[in-house]
XYZ file of C-alpha atoms in Angstrom:
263
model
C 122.557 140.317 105.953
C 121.580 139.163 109.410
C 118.665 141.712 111.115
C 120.259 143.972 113.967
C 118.103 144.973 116.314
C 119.388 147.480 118.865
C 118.223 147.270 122.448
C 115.254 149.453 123.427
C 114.731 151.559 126.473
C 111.082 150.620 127.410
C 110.939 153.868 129.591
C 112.198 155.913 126.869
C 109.956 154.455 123.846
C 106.456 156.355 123.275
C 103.963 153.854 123.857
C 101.587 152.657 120.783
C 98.966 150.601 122.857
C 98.358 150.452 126.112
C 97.094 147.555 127.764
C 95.474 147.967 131.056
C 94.485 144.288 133.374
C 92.980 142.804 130.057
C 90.725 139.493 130.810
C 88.981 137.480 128.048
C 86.947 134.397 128.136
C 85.749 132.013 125.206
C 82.408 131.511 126.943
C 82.791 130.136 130.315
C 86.982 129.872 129.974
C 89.123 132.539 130.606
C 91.997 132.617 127.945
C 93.875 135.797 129.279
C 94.406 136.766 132.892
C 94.866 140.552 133.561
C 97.573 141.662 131.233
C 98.882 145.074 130.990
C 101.517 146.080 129.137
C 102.661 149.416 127.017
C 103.427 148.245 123.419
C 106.382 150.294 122.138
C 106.119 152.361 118.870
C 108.350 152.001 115.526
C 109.416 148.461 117.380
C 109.132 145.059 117.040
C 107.755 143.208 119.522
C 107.523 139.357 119.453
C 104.862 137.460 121.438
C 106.314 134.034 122.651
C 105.230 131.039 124.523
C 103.727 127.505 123.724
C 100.923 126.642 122.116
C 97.728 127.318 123.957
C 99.088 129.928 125.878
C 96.815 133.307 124.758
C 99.443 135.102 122.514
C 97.144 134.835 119.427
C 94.292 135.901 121.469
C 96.102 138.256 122.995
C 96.830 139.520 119.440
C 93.499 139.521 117.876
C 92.249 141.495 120.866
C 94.258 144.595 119.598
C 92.165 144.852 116.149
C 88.825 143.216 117.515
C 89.124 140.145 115.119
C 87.883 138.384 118.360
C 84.315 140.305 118.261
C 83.762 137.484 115.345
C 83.850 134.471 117.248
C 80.555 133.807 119.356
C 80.220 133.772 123.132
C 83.232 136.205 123.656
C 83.745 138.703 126.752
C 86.546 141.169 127.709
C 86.970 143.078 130.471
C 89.995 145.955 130.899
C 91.209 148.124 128.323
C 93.117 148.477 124.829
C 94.166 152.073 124.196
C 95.847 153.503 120.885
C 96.842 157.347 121.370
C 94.545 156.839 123.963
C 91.708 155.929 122.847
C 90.100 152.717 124.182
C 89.346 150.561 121.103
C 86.379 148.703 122.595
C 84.407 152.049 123.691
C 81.044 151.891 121.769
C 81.743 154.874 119.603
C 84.702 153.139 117.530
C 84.208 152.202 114.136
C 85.789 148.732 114.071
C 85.853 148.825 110.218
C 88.453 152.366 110.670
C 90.208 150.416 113.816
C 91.049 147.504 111.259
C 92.356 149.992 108.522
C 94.416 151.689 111.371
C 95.757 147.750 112.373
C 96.349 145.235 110.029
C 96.892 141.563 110.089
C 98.733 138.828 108.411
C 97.581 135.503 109.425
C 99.813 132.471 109.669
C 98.505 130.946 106.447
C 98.620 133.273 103.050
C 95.302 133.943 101.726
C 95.708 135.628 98.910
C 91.939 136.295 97.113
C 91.591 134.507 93.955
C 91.994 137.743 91.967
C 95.227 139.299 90.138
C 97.865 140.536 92.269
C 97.070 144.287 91.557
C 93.780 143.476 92.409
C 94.526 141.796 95.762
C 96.943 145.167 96.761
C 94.131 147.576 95.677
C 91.306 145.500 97.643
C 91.198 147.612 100.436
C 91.979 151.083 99.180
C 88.712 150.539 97.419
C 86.526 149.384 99.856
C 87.887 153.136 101.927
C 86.516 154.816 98.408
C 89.502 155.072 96.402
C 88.146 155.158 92.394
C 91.282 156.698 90.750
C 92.847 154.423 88.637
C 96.283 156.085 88.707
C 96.037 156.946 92.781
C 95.463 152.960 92.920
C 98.152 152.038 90.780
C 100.433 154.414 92.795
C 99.624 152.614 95.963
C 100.138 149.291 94.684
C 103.595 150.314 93.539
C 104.379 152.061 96.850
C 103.023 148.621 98.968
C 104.352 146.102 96.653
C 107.979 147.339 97.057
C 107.270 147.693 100.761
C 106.706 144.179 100.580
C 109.817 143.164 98.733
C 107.839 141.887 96.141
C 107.643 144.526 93.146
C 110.893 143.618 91.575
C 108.990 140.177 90.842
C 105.558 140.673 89.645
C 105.759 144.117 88.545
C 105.601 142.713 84.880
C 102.869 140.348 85.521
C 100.231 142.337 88.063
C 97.269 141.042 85.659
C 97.931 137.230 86.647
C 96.059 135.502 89.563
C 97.843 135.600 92.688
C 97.095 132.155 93.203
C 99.881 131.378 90.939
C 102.933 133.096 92.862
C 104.922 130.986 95.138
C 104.190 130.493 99.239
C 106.323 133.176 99.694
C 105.271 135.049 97.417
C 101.801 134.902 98.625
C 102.390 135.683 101.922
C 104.716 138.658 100.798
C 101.330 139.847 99.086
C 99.221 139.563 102.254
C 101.843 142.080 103.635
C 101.309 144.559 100.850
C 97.855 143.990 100.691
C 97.834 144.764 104.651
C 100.557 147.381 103.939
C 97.973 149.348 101.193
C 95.457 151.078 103.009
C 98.350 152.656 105.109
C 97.806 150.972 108.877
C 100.236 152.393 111.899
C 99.965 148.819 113.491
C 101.132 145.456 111.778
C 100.210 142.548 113.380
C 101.641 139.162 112.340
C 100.560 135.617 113.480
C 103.394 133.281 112.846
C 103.533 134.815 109.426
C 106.175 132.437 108.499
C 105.330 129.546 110.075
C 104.537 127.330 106.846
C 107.402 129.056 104.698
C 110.398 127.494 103.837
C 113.325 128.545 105.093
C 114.356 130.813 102.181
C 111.250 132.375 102.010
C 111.033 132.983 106.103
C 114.667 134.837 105.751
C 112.775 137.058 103.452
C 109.833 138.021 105.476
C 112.512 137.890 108.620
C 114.267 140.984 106.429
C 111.176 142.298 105.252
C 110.162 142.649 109.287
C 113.700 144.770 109.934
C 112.968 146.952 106.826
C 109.318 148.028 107.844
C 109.781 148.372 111.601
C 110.959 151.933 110.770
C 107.210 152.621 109.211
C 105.167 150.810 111.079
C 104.570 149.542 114.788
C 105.174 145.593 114.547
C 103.632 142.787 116.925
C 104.489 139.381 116.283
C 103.015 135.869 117.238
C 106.346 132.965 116.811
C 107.042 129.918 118.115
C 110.094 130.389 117.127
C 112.632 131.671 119.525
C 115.385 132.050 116.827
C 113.342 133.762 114.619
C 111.634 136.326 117.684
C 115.399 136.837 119.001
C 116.232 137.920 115.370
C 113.551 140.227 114.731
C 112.047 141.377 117.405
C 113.036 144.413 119.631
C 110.861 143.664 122.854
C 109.782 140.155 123.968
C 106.671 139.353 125.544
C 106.408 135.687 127.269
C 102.956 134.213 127.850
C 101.724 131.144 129.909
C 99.072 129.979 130.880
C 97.170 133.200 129.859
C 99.341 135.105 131.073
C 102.175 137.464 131.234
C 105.147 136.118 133.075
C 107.562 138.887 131.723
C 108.151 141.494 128.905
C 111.385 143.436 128.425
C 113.825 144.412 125.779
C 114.324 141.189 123.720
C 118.420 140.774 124.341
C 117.482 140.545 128.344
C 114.376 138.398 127.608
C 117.087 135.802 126.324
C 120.119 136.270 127.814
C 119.271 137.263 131.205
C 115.540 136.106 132.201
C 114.320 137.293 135.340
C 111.806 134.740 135.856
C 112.197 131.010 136.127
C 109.181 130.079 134.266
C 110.912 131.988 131.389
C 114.109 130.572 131.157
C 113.140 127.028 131.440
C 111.176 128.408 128.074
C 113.797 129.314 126.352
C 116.366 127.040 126.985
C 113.621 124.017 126.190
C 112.746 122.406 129.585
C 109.120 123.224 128.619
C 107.112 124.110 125.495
């Protein structure tokens, strides 16, 4: 069954993250120029533009993933409840349990699929056996993917399908219970079978989690997504409830996006 996503009321939605007039430069070139934007909670929201435009950055900004590359700088602010994530009191090892990531390439660990789900639970302390076996349960079928391996958790989950795989990032990112998914082109290498899944899969936990999406894909961001954000250039031309975004742009530099002149 096709994903139905209803239309939002921005002003009505609580907020999840707060951007306030965010910059950020790869050493002497600026990548994104001053966005702010309130990032709705319980939605999905799909970040779209063409390649080179700052959505990914934009995205790793919002767990720190960027603090790993060299020669970084950001100026502005990135609240959740509030709090501003790059204040020098946060623990960015709690920030990345509170927002996960799925990259666009699965990377499963070469370990056994229960192994993979239970990665991170252990790393936060958890030693109990049947507590980890409960939450691998609980995030596999999250994932959509218990049905199939729950017979076979002892196997490496190098041997599952691309799909599959990537459906195991989610749970493994789904395990140590984050409020925040984020998702770069998660099915960008899948074929189409296996994207419908993790298209469905994106519908079913958007009622657990807060969802933020990186596609090039306008099909897929008009399927899944509640709010649309368009980028260019570094930076944001306009974000509004996803039907609007592509039935009724209000900006030129949009449209011509979405109906192909450009991209």
């Amino acid at each position: 069954m096709p994903v139905v996503t209803p239309e939002p009321d921005l002003k009505q939605l609580e907020p999840k993250v707060r951007v306030e007039n965010l910059n950020f430069w790869y050493g002497a070139t600026q990548a994104l120029h001053g966005i702010t934007m309130d990032i709705p909670a319980r939605q999905v929201t799909a970040l779209i533009g063409p390649s080179g435009c700052g959505k990914s950055t934009f995205l790793r900004t919002l767990n720190r993933m960027n603090d790993l590359i060299d020669e970084t700088r950001l100026e502005g602010k990135v609240l959740i409840h509030e709090e501003d994530i790059y204040a020098d009191r946060v623990d960015v090892v709690a920030l990345r349990k509170r927002v996960g990531m799925v990259f666009q390439k699965s990377n499963p660990f070469p370990k056994t699929i229960f192994d993979n789900v239970a990665y991170g639970p252990r790393i936060h302390g958890v030693r109990n056996q049947e507590k980890l076996a409960e939450i691998v349960e609980r995030s596999l079928i999250r994932a959509a993917l218990w049905d199939e391996v729950k017979d076979r958790l002892h196997i490496s989950a190098l041997e599952l399908s691309g799909g599959q795989q990537q459906r195991l990032c989610i749970a493994r990112a789904l395990a140590v219970d984050p409020e925040i998914l984020l998702m770069d082109e998660p099915a960008s290498a899948l074929d189409p079978r296996s994207t419908a899944r993790i298209e469905d899969l994106i519908g079913e936990l958007r009622r657990l989690y807060t969802i933020i999406i990186v596609t090039h894909n306008m099909q897929q961001a008009s399927r899944v997504s509640n709010v649309t954000a368009f980028f260019y250039e570094g930076r944001l031309v306009e974000y509004g409830p996803t039907k609007r975004i592509f039935t009724q742009p209000r900006k030129k530099q949009t449209e011509d996006y979405i109906t192909g002149r450009f991209g």
